[in-house]
Amino acid sequence: MIVGLLGNDSQLVTVLQEHLNKKGFYPCRLDELSVVEKAQHYVFRETEVPLNCDELQEQGMILVWVGPRSKVSASFDLVLGPQDSEKEARAKINQLVWQRVAGPTRPDWDEYFMKIAQVASMRSNCIKRRVGALIVRDRRIISTGYNGTPRGTRNCNEGGCPRCSLLIASGTRLEECLCSHAEENAITQAAYHGTSVKDGTLYTTFSPCLMCTKMVINSGIIEVIFNVEYPLNEISFELLNQASVAIRKHQVT
């Protein structure tokens, strides 16, 4: 990370530079930036605004103006002036640097697991729809699944499922589909390896069909969280409610 302290308030600039030096930022000059060690942090100071100010920001540098606001002629990540005490200026620098280091907001558990389910769906070879699911217990993934033809048979995209190959309309001739659903595969995969899913939570990119709903209930899963609703879900939702299995939607892009 590189921080540029720009402006003519030399006293406050010196205070901030010394503060950043103590935080592990090495002093350097603007004309040295092309040869500095990329893995280190640096701070440079200039009394005037560089002509390539926008270009420096596009490269990820943090530019801070220190001086009267009336002399600000460019866009800066932070503007500090006479109204800011040394303590306030240090706190604002700390917050700005921390935000840049921390990056995007940390996802909550639902978003974290749902996005993993989305990644699992990318393994699907189904021609019509890719679905991913995973089972979590104590915030630990114990099984994953995606939709496709059964183990040891021809893949769906290789003609393994006639219904998918013929692109049959959604919700019709379901009895002809040879593909196992993502939720089904997550449950049976756990059984195959001798792992109990009792008291687990199922994350799925598509709300479960009736068959998968019955498997969810009988396997002891206590909560279902889905991203997108399956068109024929009224009976599934009613059955889950009767069995006291919580179900809710958590949509992620």
mmCIF file of C-alpha atoms in Angstrom:
data_model
loop_
_atom_site.group_PDB
_atom_site.id
_atom_site.type_symbol
_atom_site.label_atom_id
_atom_site.label_comp_id
_atom_site.label_asym_id
_atom_site.label_seq_id
_atom_site.Cartn_x
_atom_site.Cartn_y
_atom_site.Cartn_z
ATOM 1 C CA MET A 1 0.000 0.000 0.000
ATOM 2 C CA ILE A 2 1.209 3.522 -0.811
ATOM 3 C CA VAL A 3 -0.028 6.671 0.954
ATOM 4 C CA GLY A 4 0.679 10.111 -0.460
ATOM 5 C CA LEU A 5 0.576 13.106 1.893
ATOM 6 C CA LEU A 6 0.049 16.216 -0.202
ATOM 7 C CA GLY A 7 -0.230 19.853 0.905
ATOM 8 C CA ASN A 8 1.563 22.707 2.552
ATOM 9 C CA ASP A 9 0.696 22.125 6.218
ATOM 10 C CA SER A 10 4.193 20.857 6.901
ATOM 11 C CA GLN A 11 3.677 20.369 10.651
ATOM 12 C CA LEU A 12 0.639 18.092 10.276
ATOM 13 C CA VAL A 13 2.218 16.284 7.304
ATOM 14 C CA THR A 14 5.287 15.556 9.412
ATOM 15 C CA VAL A 15 3.123 14.258 12.272
ATOM 16 C CA LEU A 16 1.199 11.947 9.901
ATOM 17 C CA GLN A 17 4.335 10.723 8.162
ATOM 18 C CA GLU A 18 5.970 9.840 11.469
ATOM 19 C CA HIS A 19 2.720 8.141 12.543
ATOM 20 C CA LEU A 20 2.674 6.000 9.392
ATOM 21 C CA ASN A 21 6.381 5.240 9.748
ATOM 22 C CA LYS A 22 5.640 3.741 13.161
ATOM 23 C CA LYS A 23 2.889 1.659 11.527
ATOM 24 C CA GLY A 24 5.376 0.098 9.099
ATOM 25 C CA PHE A 25 5.180 2.531 6.164
ATOM 26 C CA TYR A 26 8.610 3.239 4.719
ATOM 27 C CA PRO A 27 9.361 6.816 3.581
ATOM 28 C CA CYS A 28 10.041 7.290 -0.122
ATOM 29 C CA ARG A 29 9.879 9.895 -2.867
ATOM 30 C CA LEU A 30 7.235 10.115 -5.555
ATOM 31 C CA ASP A 31 9.812 9.463 -8.265
ATOM 32 C CA GLU A 32 10.897 6.242 -6.509
ATOM 33 C CA LEU A 33 7.492 4.538 -6.592
ATOM 34 C CA SER A 34 8.208 2.616 -9.799
ATOM 35 C CA VAL A 35 11.068 0.687 -8.165
ATOM 36 C CA VAL A 36 9.786 0.105 -4.603
ATOM 37 C CA GLU A 37 9.211 -3.381 -3.205
ATOM 38 C CA LYS A 38 5.572 -4.258 -3.956
ATOM 39 C CA ALA A 39 5.113 -6.305 -0.768
ATOM 40 C CA GLN A 40 5.934 -3.323 1.493
ATOM 41 C CA HIS A 41 3.977 -0.220 2.532
ATOM 42 C CA TYR A 42 5.248 3.285 1.687
ATOM 43 C CA VAL A 43 4.408 6.916 2.361
ATOM 44 C CA PHE A 44 5.563 9.895 0.318
ATOM 45 C CA ARG A 45 4.983 13.633 0.745
ATOM 46 C CA GLU A 46 4.627 16.442 -1.789
ATOM 47 C CA THR A 47 3.746 20.098 -1.297
ATOM 48 C CA GLU A 48 2.017 20.319 -4.671
ATOM 49 C CA VAL A 49 -0.617 18.096 -6.256
ATOM 50 C CA PRO A 50 1.012 15.812 -8.868
ATOM 51 C CA LEU A 51 -0.182 16.275 -12.434
ATOM 52 C CA ASN A 52 -0.930 12.545 -12.636
ATOM 53 C CA CYS A 53 -3.068 12.544 -9.462
ATOM 54 C CA ASP A 54 -5.928 10.579 -11.071
ATOM 55 C CA GLU A 55 -3.511 8.012 -12.473
ATOM 56 C CA LEU A 56 -1.953 7.451 -9.037
ATOM 57 C CA GLN A 57 -5.389 6.791 -7.524
ATOM 58 C CA GLU A 58 -6.235 4.350 -10.318
ATOM 59 C CA GLN A 59 -3.097 2.442 -9.317
ATOM 60 C CA GLY A 60 -4.547 2.014 -5.821
ATOM 61 C CA MET A 61 -2.622 4.711 -3.964
ATOM 62 C CA ILE A 62 -4.259 6.586 -1.089
ATOM 63 C CA LEU A 63 -3.912 10.338 -1.580
ATOM 64 C CA VAL A 64 -4.443 12.654 1.374
ATOM 65 C CA TRP A 65 -4.583 16.443 1.119
ATOM 66 C CA VAL A 66 -3.262 18.239 4.206
ATOM 67 C CA GLY A 67 -3.937 21.952 4.168
ATOM 68 C CA PRO A 68 -6.668 24.560 3.596
ATOM 69 C CA ARG A 69 -9.702 23.142 1.790
ATOM 70 C CA SER A 70 -9.794 26.252 -0.424
ATOM 71 C CA LYS A 71 -6.639 25.043 -2.170
ATOM 72 C CA VAL A 72 -8.011 21.582 -2.985
ATOM 73 C CA SER A 73 -8.103 21.282 -6.772
ATOM 74 C CA ALA A 74 -8.354 17.516 -7.197
ATOM 75 C CA SER A 75 -10.203 14.498 -5.826
ATOM 76 C CA PHE A 76 -8.608 12.996 -2.716
ATOM 77 C CA ASP A 77 -9.334 9.961 -0.539
ATOM 78 C CA LEU A 78 -9.115 12.195 2.527
ATOM 79 C CA VAL A 79 -8.886 15.942 3.151
ATOM 80 C CA LEU A 80 -7.388 17.188 6.417
ATOM 81 C CA GLY A 81 -7.217 20.852 7.368
ATOM 82 C CA PRO A 82 -6.657 23.254 10.240
ATOM 83 C CA GLN A 83 -9.928 22.108 11.775
ATOM 84 C CA ASP A 84 -8.458 18.648 12.412
ATOM 85 C CA SER A 85 -6.330 18.105 15.498
ATOM 86 C CA GLU A 86 -3.297 15.825 15.287
ATOM 87 C CA LYS A 87 -5.220 13.148 17.197
ATOM 88 C CA GLU A 88 -8.218 13.394 14.841
ATOM 89 C CA ALA A 89 -5.964 13.328 11.775
ATOM 90 C CA ARG A 90 -4.174 10.177 12.969
ATOM 91 C CA ALA A 91 -7.528 8.493 13.671
ATOM 92 C CA LYS A 92 -8.843 9.358 10.192
ATOM 93 C CA ILE A 93 -5.660 8.043 8.556
ATOM 94 C CA ASN A 94 -5.964 4.821 10.554
ATOM 95 C CA GLN A 95 -9.579 4.331 9.506
ATOM 96 C CA LEU A 96 -8.817 4.994 5.837
ATOM 97 C CA VAL A 97 -5.877 2.578 5.767
ATOM 98 C CA TRP A 98 -7.841 -0.114 7.633
ATOM 99 C CA GLN A 99 -10.789 0.148 5.226
ATOM 100 C CA ARG A 100 -8.455 -0.297 2.273
ATOM 101 C CA VAL A 101 -6.689 -3.267 3.878
ATOM 102 C CA ALA A 102 -9.924 -4.929 5.029
ATOM 103 C CA GLY A 103 -11.466 -4.652 1.565
ATOM 104 C CA PRO A 104 -15.147 -5.505 0.906
ATOM 105 C CA THR A 105 -17.538 -6.203 3.756
ATOM 106 C CA ARG A 106 -17.131 -9.702 5.140
ATOM 107 C CA PRO A 107 -20.050 -11.938 4.043
ATOM 108 C CA ASP A 108 -22.355 -13.318 6.714
ATOM 109 C CA TRP A 109 -22.738 -17.096 7.107
ATOM 110 C CA ASP A 110 -25.813 -17.365 4.868
ATOM 111 C CA GLU A 111 -24.149 -15.513 2.001
ATOM 112 C CA TYR A 112 -20.921 -17.460 2.504
ATOM 113 C CA PHE A 113 -22.582 -20.885 2.296
ATOM 114 C CA MET A 114 -25.010 -19.911 -0.472
ATOM 115 C CA LYS A 115 -22.170 -18.719 -2.666
ATOM 116 C CA ILE A 116 -20.357 -22.011 -2.058
ATOM 117 C CA ALA A 117 -23.554 -23.770 -3.175
ATOM 118 C CA GLN A 118 -23.466 -21.637 -6.317
ATOM 119 C CA VAL A 119 -19.902 -22.783 -6.976
ATOM 120 C CA ALA A 120 -21.002 -26.413 -6.447
ATOM 121 C CA SER A 121 -23.704 -25.907 -9.104
ATOM 122 C CA MET A 122 -20.964 -25.205 -11.654
ATOM 123 C CA ARG A 123 -20.019 -28.904 -11.490
ATOM 124 C CA SER A 124 -23.471 -29.893 -12.781
ATOM 125 C CA ASN A 125 -23.651 -31.382 -16.273
ATOM 126 C CA CYS A 126 -27.436 -30.993 -16.550
ATOM 127 C CA ILE A 127 -28.516 -29.491 -19.850
ATOM 128 C CA LYS A 128 -31.564 -27.673 -18.475
ATOM 129 C CA ARG A 129 -30.583 -26.193 -15.119
ATOM 130 C CA ARG A 130 -27.548 -26.212 -12.839
ATOM 131 C CA VAL A 131 -28.319 -26.554 -9.129
ATOM 132 C CA GLY A 132 -25.931 -26.809 -6.187
ATOM 133 C CA ALA A 133 -26.547 -27.745 -2.561
ATOM 134 C CA LEU A 134 -24.593 -28.281 0.619
ATOM 135 C CA ILE A 135 -25.353 -29.449 4.121
ATOM 136 C CA VAL A 136 -23.915 -27.562 7.072
ATOM 137 C CA ARG A 137 -23.750 -28.473 10.731
ATOM 138 C CA ASP A 138 -22.154 -26.278 13.387
ATOM 139 C CA ARG A 139 -21.077 -23.928 10.542
ATOM 140 C CA ARG A 140 -19.075 -26.748 8.978
ATOM 141 C CA ILE A 141 -19.785 -28.169 5.534
ATOM 142 C CA ILE A 142 -20.374 -31.912 5.833
ATOM 143 C CA SER A 143 -21.664 -32.682 2.325
ATOM 144 C CA THR A 144 -22.132 -31.100 -1.102
ATOM 145 C CA GLY A 145 -24.132 -32.050 -4.165
ATOM 146 C CA TYR A 146 -25.127 -30.916 -7.635
ATOM 147 C CA ASN A 147 -27.704 -32.248 -10.069
ATOM 148 C CA GLY A 148 -26.835 -34.811 -12.694
ATOM 149 C CA THR A 149 -27.235 -38.442 -13.736
ATOM 150 C CA PRO A 150 -26.451 -41.220 -11.199
ATOM 151 C CA ARG A 151 -22.936 -42.413 -10.466
ATOM 152 C CA GLY A 152 -21.467 -44.594 -13.223
ATOM 153 C CA THR A 153 -24.007 -43.616 -15.908
ATOM 154 C CA ARG A 154 -23.720 -41.314 -18.903
ATOM 155 C CA ASN A 155 -23.682 -37.629 -18.075
ATOM 156 C CA CYS A 156 -26.732 -35.539 -18.833
ATOM 157 C CA ASN A 157 -24.852 -33.422 -21.376
ATOM 158 C CA GLU A 158 -23.762 -36.612 -23.121
ATOM 159 C CA GLY A 159 -27.349 -37.747 -23.686
ATOM 160 C CA GLY A 160 -27.689 -39.598 -20.389
ATOM 161 C CA CYS A 161 -31.101 -38.086 -19.604
ATOM 162 C CA PRO A 162 -33.623 -38.245 -22.489
ATOM 163 C CA ARG A 163 -35.944 -35.720 -20.846
ATOM 164 C CA CYS A 164 -33.206 -33.105 -20.693
ATOM 165 C CA SER A 165 -31.958 -33.944 -24.201
ATOM 166 C CA LEU A 166 -35.449 -33.312 -25.597
ATOM 167 C CA LEU A 167 -35.713 -30.042 -23.642
ATOM 168 C CA ILE A 168 -39.104 -31.020 -22.201
ATOM 169 C CA ALA A 169 -41.088 -28.072 -20.773
ATOM 170 C CA SER A 170 -40.364 -27.261 -17.136
ATOM 171 C CA GLY A 171 -42.636 -29.042 -14.658
ATOM 172 C CA THR A 172 -43.822 -31.706 -17.136
ATOM 173 C CA ARG A 173 -42.927 -35.399 -17.562
ATOM 174 C CA LEU A 174 -40.847 -35.257 -14.399
ATOM 175 C CA GLU A 175 -41.124 -39.044 -14.015
ATOM 176 C CA GLU A 176 -38.917 -39.437 -17.094
ATOM 177 C CA CYS A 177 -35.989 -37.440 -15.714
ATOM 178 C CA LEU A 178 -32.952 -39.597 -14.885
ATOM 179 C CA CYS A 179 -31.039 -36.806 -13.141
ATOM 180 C CA SER A 180 -30.589 -36.812 -9.382
ATOM 181 C CA HIS A 181 -31.239 -33.451 -7.758
ATOM 182 C CA ALA A 182 -28.572 -31.459 -5.930
ATOM 183 C CA GLU A 183 -30.291 -31.830 -2.538
ATOM 184 C CA GLU A 184 -30.730 -35.548 -3.130
ATOM 185 C CA ASN A 185 -27.068 -35.947 -4.012
ATOM 186 C CA ALA A 186 -25.928 -33.970 -0.972
ATOM 187 C CA ILE A 187 -27.953 -36.265 1.320
ATOM 188 C CA THR A 188 -26.972 -39.529 -0.393
ATOM 189 C CA GLN A 189 -23.326 -38.458 -0.631
ATOM 190 C CA ALA A 190 -23.293 -38.044 3.150
ATOM 191 C CA ALA A 191 -24.875 -41.497 3.547
ATOM 192 C CA TYR A 192 -22.335 -43.000 1.120
ATOM 193 C CA HIS A 193 -19.502 -41.809 3.370
ATOM 194 C CA GLY A 194 -21.278 -42.629 6.632
ATOM 195 C CA THR A 195 -21.885 -39.024 7.713
ATOM 196 C CA SER A 196 -25.037 -38.111 9.614
ATOM 197 C CA VAL A 197 -26.915 -35.021 8.430
ATOM 198 C CA LYS A 198 -29.234 -34.977 11.454
ATOM 199 C CA ASP A 199 -29.798 -31.434 12.788
ATOM 200 C CA GLY A 200 -28.046 -30.007 9.725
ATOM 201 C CA THR A 201 -28.959 -27.032 7.534
ATOM 202 C CA LEU A 202 -29.394 -27.447 3.792
ATOM 203 C CA TYR A 203 -28.332 -24.601 1.493
ATOM 204 C CA THR A 204 -29.574 -24.952 -2.049
ATOM 205 C CA THR A 205 -29.560 -22.632 -5.052
ATOM 206 C CA PHE A 206 -33.125 -23.789 -5.912
ATOM 207 C CA SER A 207 -35.901 -24.560 -3.426
ATOM 208 C CA PRO A 208 -36.448 -28.344 -3.098
ATOM 209 C CA CYS A 209 -38.978 -30.342 -5.108
ATOM 210 C CA LEU A 210 -41.428 -32.672 -3.370
ATOM 211 C CA MET A 211 -39.158 -35.724 -3.561
ATOM 212 C CA CYS A 212 -36.180 -33.842 -2.134
ATOM 213 C CA THR A 213 -38.430 -32.329 0.510
ATOM 214 C CA LYS A 214 -39.367 -35.794 1.764
ATOM 215 C CA MET A 215 -35.677 -36.761 1.848
ATOM 216 C CA VAL A 216 -34.861 -33.602 3.800
ATOM 217 C CA ILE A 217 -37.529 -34.374 6.404
ATOM 218 C CA ASN A 218 -36.654 -38.062 6.811
ATOM 219 C CA SER A 219 -32.900 -37.415 7.019
ATOM 220 C CA GLY A 220 -33.319 -35.151 10.040
ATOM 221 C CA ILE A 221 -32.327 -31.834 8.452
ATOM 222 C CA ILE A 222 -33.882 -29.029 10.482
ATOM 223 C CA GLU A 223 -33.584 -26.017 8.157
ATOM 224 C CA VAL A 224 -33.640 -25.335 4.410
ATOM 225 C CA ILE A 225 -32.267 -22.092 2.971
ATOM 226 C CA PHE A 226 -32.704 -21.476 -0.753
ATOM 227 C CA ASN A 227 -31.672 -18.840 -3.276
ATOM 228 C CA VAL A 228 -34.373 -19.081 -5.983
ATOM 229 C CA GLU A 229 -37.868 -20.538 -5.724
ATOM 230 C CA TYR A 230 -38.855 -23.678 -7.655
ATOM 231 C CA PRO A 231 -42.150 -22.977 -9.507
ATOM 232 C CA LEU A 232 -43.987 -25.977 -7.978
ATOM 233 C CA ASN A 233 -43.202 -25.467 -4.313
ATOM 234 C CA GLU A 234 -46.560 -25.029 -2.540
ATOM 235 C CA ILE A 235 -46.855 -28.668 -1.416
ATOM 236 C CA SER A 236 -43.144 -28.843 -0.529
ATOM 237 C CA PHE A 237 -43.364 -25.757 1.679
ATOM 238 C CA GLU A 238 -46.546 -27.019 3.350
ATOM 239 C CA LEU A 239 -44.946 -30.398 4.072
ATOM 240 C CA LEU A 240 -41.817 -28.775 5.527
ATOM 241 C CA ASN A 241 -43.982 -26.638 7.793
ATOM 242 C CA GLN A 242 -45.913 -29.698 8.969
ATOM 243 C CA ALA A 243 -42.649 -31.441 9.790
ATOM 244 C CA SER A 244 -41.374 -28.350 11.659
ATOM 245 C CA VAL A 245 -38.474 -27.897 9.236
ATOM 246 C CA ALA A 246 -37.660 -24.207 8.923
ATOM 247 C CA ILE A 247 -37.446 -22.870 5.380
ATOM 248 C CA ARG A 248 -36.472 -19.415 4.227
ATOM 249 C CA LYS A 249 -35.144 -17.566 1.232
ATOM 250 C CA HIS A 250 -31.709 -15.943 1.149
ATOM 251 C CA GLN A 251 -31.054 -14.603 -2.323
ATOM 252 C CA VAL A 252 -27.577 -13.722 -3.507
ATOM 253 C CA THR A 253 -26.517 -12.602 -6.952
#
